[in-house]
Every structure is written in structure tokens, then in C-alpha cells.
Short mmCIF file of C-alpha atoms in Angstrom, two decimals:
data_model
loop_
_atom_site.label_atom_id
_atom_site.label_comp_id
_atom_site.label_asym_id
_atom_site.label_seq_id
_atom_site.Cartn_x
_atom_site.Cartn_y
_atom_site.Cartn_z
CA UNK A 26 16.20 18.85 31.88
CA UNK A 27 15.40 20.09 28.48
CA UNK A 28 11.65 18.78 28.00
CA UNK A 29 10.64 20.12 31.70
CA UNK A 30 7.84 22.56 31.51
CA UNK A 31 8.57 24.36 34.78
CA UNK A 32 7.13 28.04 34.23
CA UNK A 33 4.88 27.34 31.63
CA UNK A 34 1.48 28.09 33.37
CA UNK A 35 -2.01 27.65 31.83
CA UNK A 36 -4.10 31.15 32.37
CA UNK A 37 -6.95 30.17 30.24
CA UNK A 38 -9.08 27.33 29.04
CA UNK A 39 -7.86 27.63 25.67
CA UNK A 40 -4.43 27.33 26.62
CA UNK A 41 -5.10 24.06 28.72
CA UNK A 42 -6.84 22.71 25.89
CA UNK A 43 -4.12 23.22 22.88
CA UNK A 44 -3.06 20.17 20.92
CA UNK A 45 0.50 20.96 22.04
CA UNK A 46 0.36 22.02 25.49
CA UNK A 47 4.21 22.06 26.33
CA UNK A 48 5.98 24.83 24.56
CA UNK A 49 8.87 22.05 23.41
CA UNK A 50 6.08 19.96 21.43
CA UNK A 51 5.21 23.15 19.63
CA UNK A 52 8.72 24.08 18.72
CA UNK A 53 9.56 20.66 17.89
CA UNK A 54 6.41 20.39 15.49
CA UNK A 55 7.40 23.51 14.06
CA UNK A 56 10.79 22.58 13.34
CA UNK A 57 9.64 19.30 11.99
CA UNK A 58 7.46 21.13 9.33
CA UNK A 59 10.32 23.54 8.67
CA UNK A 60 12.59 20.87 7.95
CA UNK A 61 9.91 19.02 6.00
CA UNK A 62 9.00 22.20 3.81
CA UNK A 63 12.28 23.95 3.22
CA UNK A 64 15.10 21.51 3.70
CA UNK A 65 13.74 17.86 2.50
CA UNK A 66 13.06 19.40 -1.03
CA UNK A 67 16.82 20.56 -1.30
CA UNK A 68 18.54 17.56 0.36
CA UNK A 69 16.52 14.73 -0.66
CA UNK A 70 17.26 12.80 -3.72
CA UNK A 71 14.69 12.02 -6.34
CA UNK A 72 14.45 8.05 -5.36
CA UNK A 73 14.07 9.24 -1.68
CA UNK A 74 10.93 11.67 -2.66
CA UNK A 75 9.36 9.42 -5.09
CA UNK A 76 9.73 5.74 -3.64
CA UNK A 77 9.90 6.46 0.18
CA UNK A 78 8.55 10.22 1.28
CA UNK A 79 5.49 10.28 -1.16
CA UNK A 80 4.22 6.87 -0.10
CA UNK A 81 4.87 7.49 3.25
CA UNK A 82 2.80 10.57 3.46
CA UNK A 83 -0.05 8.98 1.14
CA UNK A 84 -0.39 5.82 3.38
CA UNK A 85 -0.19 8.17 6.96
CA UNK A 86 -3.07 9.80 5.57
CA UNK A 87 -4.77 6.52 4.87
CA UNK A 88 -4.06 5.32 8.19
CA UNK A 89 -5.40 8.31 9.99
CA UNK A 90 -8.78 7.75 8.05
CA UNK A 91 -8.64 3.75 9.18
CA UNK A 92 -7.78 4.96 12.42
CA UNK A 93 -10.57 6.87 13.31
CA UNK A 94 -12.67 4.13 12.58
CA UNK A 95 -10.84 1.16 14.18
CA UNK A 96 -9.03 3.08 16.79
CA UNK A 97 -11.10 5.62 17.78
CA UNK A 98 -14.69 4.15 17.32
CA UNK A 99 -13.75 0.56 17.79
CA UNK A 100 -15.61 -0.61 14.14
CA UNK A 101 -13.28 -2.99 12.47
CA UNK A 102 -12.79 -2.27 9.09
CA UNK A 103 -11.08 -4.56 6.44
CA UNK A 104 -12.33 -2.53 3.23
CA UNK A 105 -9.87 0.17 3.49
CA UNK A 106 -8.26 -0.75 -0.06
CA UNK A 107 -12.01 -0.42 -1.46
CA UNK A 108 -12.50 2.96 -0.15
CA UNK A 109 -9.07 4.11 -1.52
CA UNK A 110 -9.94 2.41 -4.87
CA UNK A 111 -13.57 4.26 -5.04
CA UNK A 112 -11.71 7.58 -4.29
CA UNK A 113 -9.11 6.94 -6.94
CA UNK A 114 -11.62 6.04 -9.62
CA UNK A 115 -14.27 8.50 -8.64
CA UNK A 116 -11.66 11.65 -8.95
CA UNK A 117 -10.48 9.90 -12.26
CA UNK A 118 -13.77 10.20 -13.73
CA UNK A 119 -14.49 13.94 -12.53
CA UNK A 120 -10.91 14.79 -13.54
CA UNK A 121 -11.30 13.33 -17.16
CA UNK A 122 -14.96 13.78 -18.01
CA UNK A 123 -15.53 17.13 -16.53
CA UNK A 124 -13.71 19.87 -18.43
CA UNK A 125 -11.40 22.21 -16.32
CA UNK A 126 -12.14 20.10 -13.27
CA UNK A 127 -9.23 21.44 -10.72
CA UNK A 128 -7.12 18.35 -9.27
CA UNK A 129 -7.71 19.60 -5.89
CA UNK A 130 -11.87 19.34 -6.41
CA UNK A 131 -11.53 15.99 -8.31
CA UNK A 132 -9.45 14.40 -5.29
CA UNK A 133 -12.26 15.75 -2.71
CA UNK A 134 -15.04 14.71 -4.98
CA UNK A 135 -13.09 11.41 -5.05
CA UNK A 136 -13.04 11.46 -1.42
CA UNK A 137 -17.05 12.24 -1.00
CA UNK A 138 -17.96 9.37 -3.20
CA UNK A 139 -16.29 7.05 -0.90
CA UNK A 140 -17.79 8.87 2.09
CA UNK A 141 -21.54 7.83 0.07
CA UNK A 142 -20.35 4.22 -0.26
CA UNK A 143 -18.50 3.98 3.46
CA UNK A 144 -21.99 5.31 4.68
CA UNK A 145 -23.82 2.61 3.10
CA UNK A 146 -21.40 -0.19 4.38
CA UNK A 147 -21.56 1.15 7.38
CA UNK A 148 -25.20 0.86 7.89
CA UNK A 149 -24.52 -2.79 9.30
CA UNK A 150 -22.23 -1.76 12.16
CA UNK A 151 -25.91 -0.42 13.70
CA UNK A 152 -26.59 -4.04 14.10
CA UNK A 153 -23.70 -6.12 14.04
CA UNK A 154 -20.25 -5.49 15.41
CA UNK A 155 -16.53 -7.64 15.76
CA UNK A 156 -16.03 -10.22 13.31
CA UNK A 157 -19.52 -9.92 11.62
CA UNK A 158 -18.99 -6.21 10.95
CA UNK A 159 -15.03 -6.93 9.72
CA UNK A 160 -17.11 -9.52 7.36
CA UNK A 161 -19.53 -7.18 6.21
CA UNK A 162 -16.73 -4.38 5.50
CA UNK A 163 -14.45 -7.32 3.55
CA UNK A 164 -17.90 -7.58 1.07
CA UNK A 165 -16.99 -4.13 0.32
CA UNK A 166 -13.62 -4.79 -0.82
CA UNK A 167 -14.91 -7.62 -2.99
CA UNK A 168 -17.35 -5.72 -4.61
CA UNK A 169 -15.13 -2.90 -5.58
CA UNK A 170 -12.54 -5.50 -6.81
CA UNK A 171 -15.35 -6.78 -9.23
CA UNK A 172 -17.17 -3.73 -10.13
CA UNK A 173 -13.76 -1.74 -11.21
CA UNK A 174 -12.56 -5.05 -13.24
CA UNK A 175 -15.96 -5.78 -14.97
CA UNK A 176 -17.95 -2.37 -15.35
CA UNK A 177 -15.69 -0.51 -18.10
CA UNK A 178 -17.33 2.82 -17.42
CA UNK A 179 -15.10 3.13 -14.58
CA UNK A 180 -12.25 2.82 -16.63
CA UNK A 181 -13.34 5.12 -19.35
CA UNK A 182 -13.88 1.82 -21.86
CA UNK A 183 -10.23 0.87 -21.09
CA UNK A 184 -9.70 -2.64 -22.57
CA UNK A 185 -7.13 -3.69 -20.19
CA UNK A 186 -8.83 -2.36 -17.07
CA UNK A 187 -6.08 0.22 -16.32
CA UNK A 188 -6.20 3.69 -16.05
CA UNK A 189 -3.90 6.88 -16.47
CA UNK A 190 -4.36 10.61 -15.48
CA UNK A 191 -3.06 13.22 -17.86
CA UNK A 192 -0.36 15.98 -16.97
CA UNK A 193 -1.42 17.37 -13.28
CA UNK A 194 -1.26 20.89 -12.72
CA UNK A 195 -2.29 22.80 -9.25
CA UNK A 196 -3.07 26.68 -9.96
CA UNK A 197 -1.22 26.10 -13.12
CA UNK A 198 1.98 24.85 -11.80
CA UNK A 199 2.81 21.34 -13.00
CA UNK A 200 3.14 18.14 -10.86
CA UNK A 201 5.70 16.45 -13.17
CA UNK A 202 8.97 16.09 -10.98
CA UNK A 203 8.75 14.25 -7.64
CA UNK A 204 9.62 17.48 -5.53
CA UNK A 205 6.25 19.50 -5.98
CA UNK A 206 4.27 15.97 -5.60
CA UNK A 207 5.97 15.78 -2.37
CA UNK A 208 5.09 19.32 -1.40
CA UNK A 209 1.65 18.84 -2.55
CA UNK A 210 1.13 15.56 -0.59
CA UNK A 211 2.66 17.41 2.46
CA UNK A 212 -0.05 19.97 2.34
CA UNK A 213 -2.69 17.30 2.19
CA UNK A 214 -1.48 15.34 5.09
CA UNK A 215 -0.77 18.44 7.37
CA UNK A 216 -4.39 19.79 6.85
CA UNK A 217 -6.09 16.69 7.31
CA UNK A 218 -4.06 15.38 10.29
CA UNK A 219 -4.91 18.71 11.79
CA UNK A 220 -8.85 18.41 10.89
CA UNK A 221 -8.68 14.72 12.29
CA UNK A 222 -6.73 15.86 15.72
CA UNK A 223 -9.44 18.74 16.22
CA UNK A 224 -12.14 16.08 15.45
CA UNK A 225 -11.33 13.39 17.59
CA UNK A 226 -10.46 15.97 20.70
CA UNK A 227 -14.33 17.30 20.03
CA UNK A 228 -17.36 15.97 20.96
CA UNK A 229 -17.91 13.84 18.03
CA UNK A 230 -14.55 12.31 18.94
CA UNK A 231 -15.72 11.82 22.38
CA UNK A 232 -19.05 9.93 21.27
CA UNK A 233 -16.95 7.74 18.76
CA UNK A 234 -14.82 6.72 21.80
CA UNK A 235 -17.54 6.06 24.11
CA UNK A 236 -18.86 3.99 21.43
CA UNK A 237 -15.80 2.21 21.35
CA UNK A 238 -15.43 1.52 25.02
CA UNK A 239 -18.96 0.53 25.45
CA UNK A 240 -21.76 1.37 22.92
CA UNK A 241 -24.63 0.35 25.46
CA UNK A 242 -23.39 2.53 28.07
CA UNK A 243 -23.15 5.21 25.74
CA UNK A 244 -26.58 4.89 24.43
CA UNK A 245 -27.86 4.90 27.85
CA UNK A 246 -26.22 8.41 28.47
CA UNK A 247 -27.68 9.87 25.18
CA UNK A 248 -25.26 9.36 22.44
CA UNK A 249 -27.09 8.41 19.52
CA UNK A 250 -25.55 5.14 17.81
CA UNK A 251 -26.78 5.73 14.38
CA UNK A 252 -25.22 9.15 14.36
CA UNK A 253 -21.91 8.06 16.34
CA UNK A 254 -21.30 5.03 13.98
CA UNK A 255 -22.23 6.46 10.49
CA UNK A 256 -20.04 9.74 11.17
CA UNK A 257 -16.96 7.64 12.16
CA UNK A 258 -17.57 5.96 8.65
CA UNK A 259 -18.21 9.08 6.81
CA UNK A 260 -15.17 10.73 7.78
CA UNK A 261 -12.87 7.65 7.75
CA UNK A 262 -14.16 6.87 3.94
CA UNK A 263 -13.56 10.41 3.18
CA UNK A 264 -10.17 10.61 4.28
CA UNK A 265 -9.27 6.97 3.08
CA UNK A 266 -10.99 8.06 -0.57
CA UNK A 267 -8.72 11.38 -0.50
CA UNK A 268 -5.77 9.14 -0.06
CA UNK A 269 -6.47 6.80 -2.58
CA UNK A 270 -6.88 9.38 -5.05
CA UNK A 271 -3.47 10.73 -4.20
CA UNK A 272 -2.13 7.24 -4.37
CA UNK A 273 -3.60 7.00 -8.02
CA UNK A 274 -3.02 10.49 -9.38
CA UNK A 275 0.20 11.35 -7.55
CA UNK A 276 2.39 8.10 -6.68
CA UNK A 277 1.11 5.79 -9.44
CA UNK A 278 0.02 7.97 -12.14
CA UNK A 279 -1.65 4.80 -13.99
CA UNK A 280 -3.06 1.88 -12.26
CA UNK A 281 -5.43 -1.02 -12.50
CA UNK A 282 -7.86 -2.60 -9.90
CA UNK A 283 -5.28 -4.77 -8.10
CA UNK A 284 -3.33 -1.67 -7.02
CA UNK A 285 -6.24 -1.32 -4.34
CA UNK A 286 -6.56 -5.10 -3.25
CA UNK A 287 -7.20 -6.83 -0.16
CA UNK A 288 -3.76 -6.30 0.47
CA UNK A 289 -3.69 -2.80 0.59
CA UNK A 290 -6.44 -3.11 3.02
CA UNK A 291 -4.44 -5.66 5.38
CA UNK A 292 -1.32 -3.24 4.87
CA UNK A 293 -3.11 -0.07 6.20
CA UNK A 294 -4.64 -2.28 9.21
CA UNK A 295 -0.84 -3.62 9.81
CA UNK A 296 0.41 0.34 10.19
CA UNK A 297 -2.51 1.25 12.81
CA UNK A 298 -1.88 -1.80 14.98
CA UNK A 299 2.05 -1.38 15.01
CA UNK A 300 1.86 2.32 15.00
CA UNK A 301 -0.91 2.70 17.68
CA UNK A 302 -4.40 2.30 17.87
CA UNK A 303 -6.21 5.41 18.89
CA UNK A 304 -3.43 7.69 17.70
CA UNK A 305 -2.83 10.25 15.08
CA UNK A 306 1.18 10.19 15.79
CA UNK A 307 0.84 6.42 15.58
CA UNK A 308 -0.69 6.22 12.05
CA UNK A 309 2.62 8.11 10.90
CA UNK A 310 5.03 5.90 13.14
CA UNK A 311 3.46 2.91 11.46
CA UNK A 312 3.26 3.90 7.75
CA UNK A 313 7.30 5.05 8.53
CA UNK A 314 7.50 1.30 9.80
CA UNK A 315 5.85 -0.31 6.95
CA UNK A 316 7.67 2.14 3.83
CA UNK A 317 11.05 1.77 5.44
CA UNK A 318 11.07 -1.73 6.62
CA UNK A 319 10.99 -3.41 2.89
CA UNK A 320 13.30 -1.20 1.60
CA UNK A 321 16.15 -1.90 4.53
CA UNK A 322 15.43 -5.60 4.17
CA UNK A 323 15.97 -5.51 0.39
CA UNK A 324 19.52 -4.25 1.16
CA UNK A 325 20.22 -5.68 4.29
CA UNK A 326 19.23 -9.54 3.93
CA UNK A 327 21.20 -10.08 0.85
CA UNK A 328 24.44 -8.76 2.38
CA UNK A 329 24.04 -10.92 5.86
CA UNK A 330 23.28 -14.01 3.74
CA UNK A 331 26.46 -13.45 2.14
CA UNK A 332 28.30 -13.46 5.15
CA UNK A 333 27.18 -16.90 5.80
CA UNK A 334 27.19 -18.06 2.15
CA UNK A 335 23.76 -17.97 1.76
CA UNK A 336 22.10 -16.84 -1.53
CA UNK A 337 18.84 -14.61 -0.71
CA UNK A 338 16.76 -13.52 -3.39
CA UNK A 339 13.95 -10.69 -3.49
CA UNK A 340 11.34 -13.43 -2.96
CA UNK A 341 12.57 -14.72 0.10
CA UNK A 342 12.90 -11.16 1.34
CA UNK A 343 9.10 -10.46 0.65
CA UNK A 344 8.48 -13.45 2.52
CA UNK A 345 10.42 -12.45 5.58
CA UNK A 346 8.88 -8.92 5.43
CA UNK A 347 5.60 -10.75 6.09
CA UNK A 348 6.93 -12.86 9.03
CA UNK A 349 8.33 -9.83 10.31
CA UNK A 350 4.83 -8.14 9.97
CA UNK A 351 3.07 -11.10 11.66
CA UNK A 352 5.40 -11.10 14.62
CA UNK A 353 5.38 -7.55 15.39
CA UNK A 354 1.75 -7.64 15.33
CA UNK A 355 1.70 -10.57 17.66
CA UNK A 356 4.25 -8.86 19.76
CA UNK A 357 2.50 -5.12 19.97
CA UNK A 358 -1.19 -6.93 20.72
CA UNK A 359 0.69 -8.83 23.76
CA UNK A 360 3.22 -6.73 24.81
CA UNK A 361 2.10 -3.29 24.03
CA UNK A 362 -1.54 -2.97 22.47
CA UNK A 363 -1.28 0.89 21.82
CA UNK A 364 1.82 0.25 19.41
CA UNK A 365 4.75 2.54 18.92
CA UNK A 366 2.75 5.64 19.73
CA UNK A 367 2.71 4.52 23.34
CA UNK A 368 6.45 3.84 23.27
CA UNK A 369 6.94 7.50 22.17
CA UNK A 370 4.61 8.87 25.01
CA UNK A 371 6.39 6.81 27.51
CA UNK A 372 9.83 8.19 26.03
CA UNK A 373 8.16 11.71 26.49
CA UNK A 374 7.09 10.91 30.22
CA UNK A 375 10.53 9.90 30.85
CA UNK A 376 12.23 13.00 29.74
CA UNK A 377 9.80 15.02 31.68
CA UNK A 378 11.35 13.58 34.83
CA UNK A 379 14.70 12.84 33.76
CA UNK A 380 17.21 13.07 35.58
CA UNK A 381 15.08 12.11 38.60
CA UNK A 382 13.85 8.91 39.08
CA UNK A 383 10.09 9.86 39.84
#
């Protein structure tokens, strides 16, 4: 009965078109933000912040970007790791080569560089789609792997190919401990999630979904495929590029090209499939699942093996994680194509009617 919306009347178009039209949803999101900002930094351990919450936030941001392209516009992409790498290395070069460059400006400029490359590799989407487009975006992954490994200028002439960022400061405050890093990532994710949610609800978002459902019919009713597809590639690449810059600057601190390999692209694809295609909330659900599952299995599987007298090492755990990923992807594609986000929506619909059956 607590989730009923009795008495919540919409008396204007603005009230009817809110992101969270139900009062309980607005209270829940507000409470969640208060807990994330005020409570989590006080009670979470350094390990929790560094190993779980920071990567969860950054992967959620990257998944939001990929979901715009794949889930909302229907353009298959296997090059998300490449755009993360472009954002990270571009932000690195801006940060070390331009004296006095603010950290936030470096991260955003890295995103803009990823946007330019994303539009370039998005041009084939005007003529091809499906598996052929996936292969075209996969070319971006292989090209960036080669470029950042062989062209020494990108790594500031580092002999090993690895780069490391200096001490980070935001408005004169150091980002040296896990707590300010967590809050910094949280601010980025909150802003970009709000922007992405408003974009997919606006006219450009409706154009993306029209291209996803049937591009020929969308062109017949006046939607320009060039604008719709390339804008999806641009917005998606920008968000993924910023996420890649955060991954390198805030989470890793020092990295090499293998940090953004094709495994990263598949990981992001797993996140949006398990979390839910075409859902901003699903990006968070999928990222939480992908981050928490290996940590949980690392602690549970050895104990479970000891009960049966079986020694389970870390290599076995990593293989089991991949097996579970594959099984869950097959399960969600067959049983619930919209992923965990759809299960969450079904639960909310049940709560709106409970305790009545219908």
C-alpha cells in the first residue's frame, strides 16, 4: 500500500512529463542520493570505495553511453573499449601538455576527442547495420590498440607504453584518497545520467528509437538517418570517452593500452544486456552485477569447494565468472530481453497494485 499513487493528480503537462511522476519514486531517488553523498563516505571502508564503488560508478557511466547507441538507437557496437581508450589518452595528453589545464576540462576534452573518432567510425552505419556494423566498430578497437601501442607520442614517449597521471586536484582540493575520488565520480555520473535521461525523452531520443525499431519507416516520416545515427554515435562516444578518462585518471592512476582491450568492450556489452537494453536504470543494475559478481565468487566458491573437499583456485573462479556471464546473457535474451531493468519495472507494477491481484 505504500507505493500507491492515489491522490497524486497531474494538473499540468510539466507534471505529467516528469522523469519520476510518482511521489514515492522522487522520495526514493532523493534518499538514495543523500545516502550516496552523506552516508556512504562515512561508513564505507577504503576497500569498498576503491575496489567496488568507484569502478561501479565509472562502468555505469560507460554503460549509459553504450546503451544510448545500442539500446536506444539499435546500432551494434563492439568498440566501446576503443572509445574509452581514446578518452583516457586524449585527456592524459591535454593534462600534461597544457600547463594549468583543469582536471575537469581535461576529462571533457578527452570525451570530445572520442566524439570525433566515434563519428568517423559511425559513418559506415549509414550504409550497413547488424553484424557488418559490429565488425566495423570492432575495427576501431584494433586500430586504437595498435595506435596507442606503436605511436609513442600518445604515451609521452614512454618506453613501456604505460602512462601515469600526476597528483589530481579539483578546485584546489586533492583527489588523493578514495573518498574524494568516489564523490568526484558520483558527481559526474549523476550529471551525465540526468542529461542522458532527458536526451532519450526529448525529440532526439524519439528519433533514435524510431531508427532502432524500423529505419526505413523512420526515414519515410521525415527523420534524417544521417543526423539520427551520427548523433547517437557522437553522444555515446562522448560519454564513453569521459568514462574512459575517469577510469584511467581516477581508478587506475597509471595504465597501458591493454587496460582498454576488447575484453573491456565485451564487458560493457554484457552490462547493458544483463541490465537492460534501452534503459538508463539498467546500466546501473548491470554494472553493479558485473562488479559485485566476481568479488562474491572469489569469496564464496573456495569456501563452497572446501565443503566438498575440492580445491578451487583463482583461475577456476575467473573461468566460472565467464561461464556465468554467458549463461545469464543467454537466459536474459530468451526469457527477459529487457534485463534486470524490466524485472525492476515488473516489481514496481506489482507494488502499485498490492495487495490486490489486479
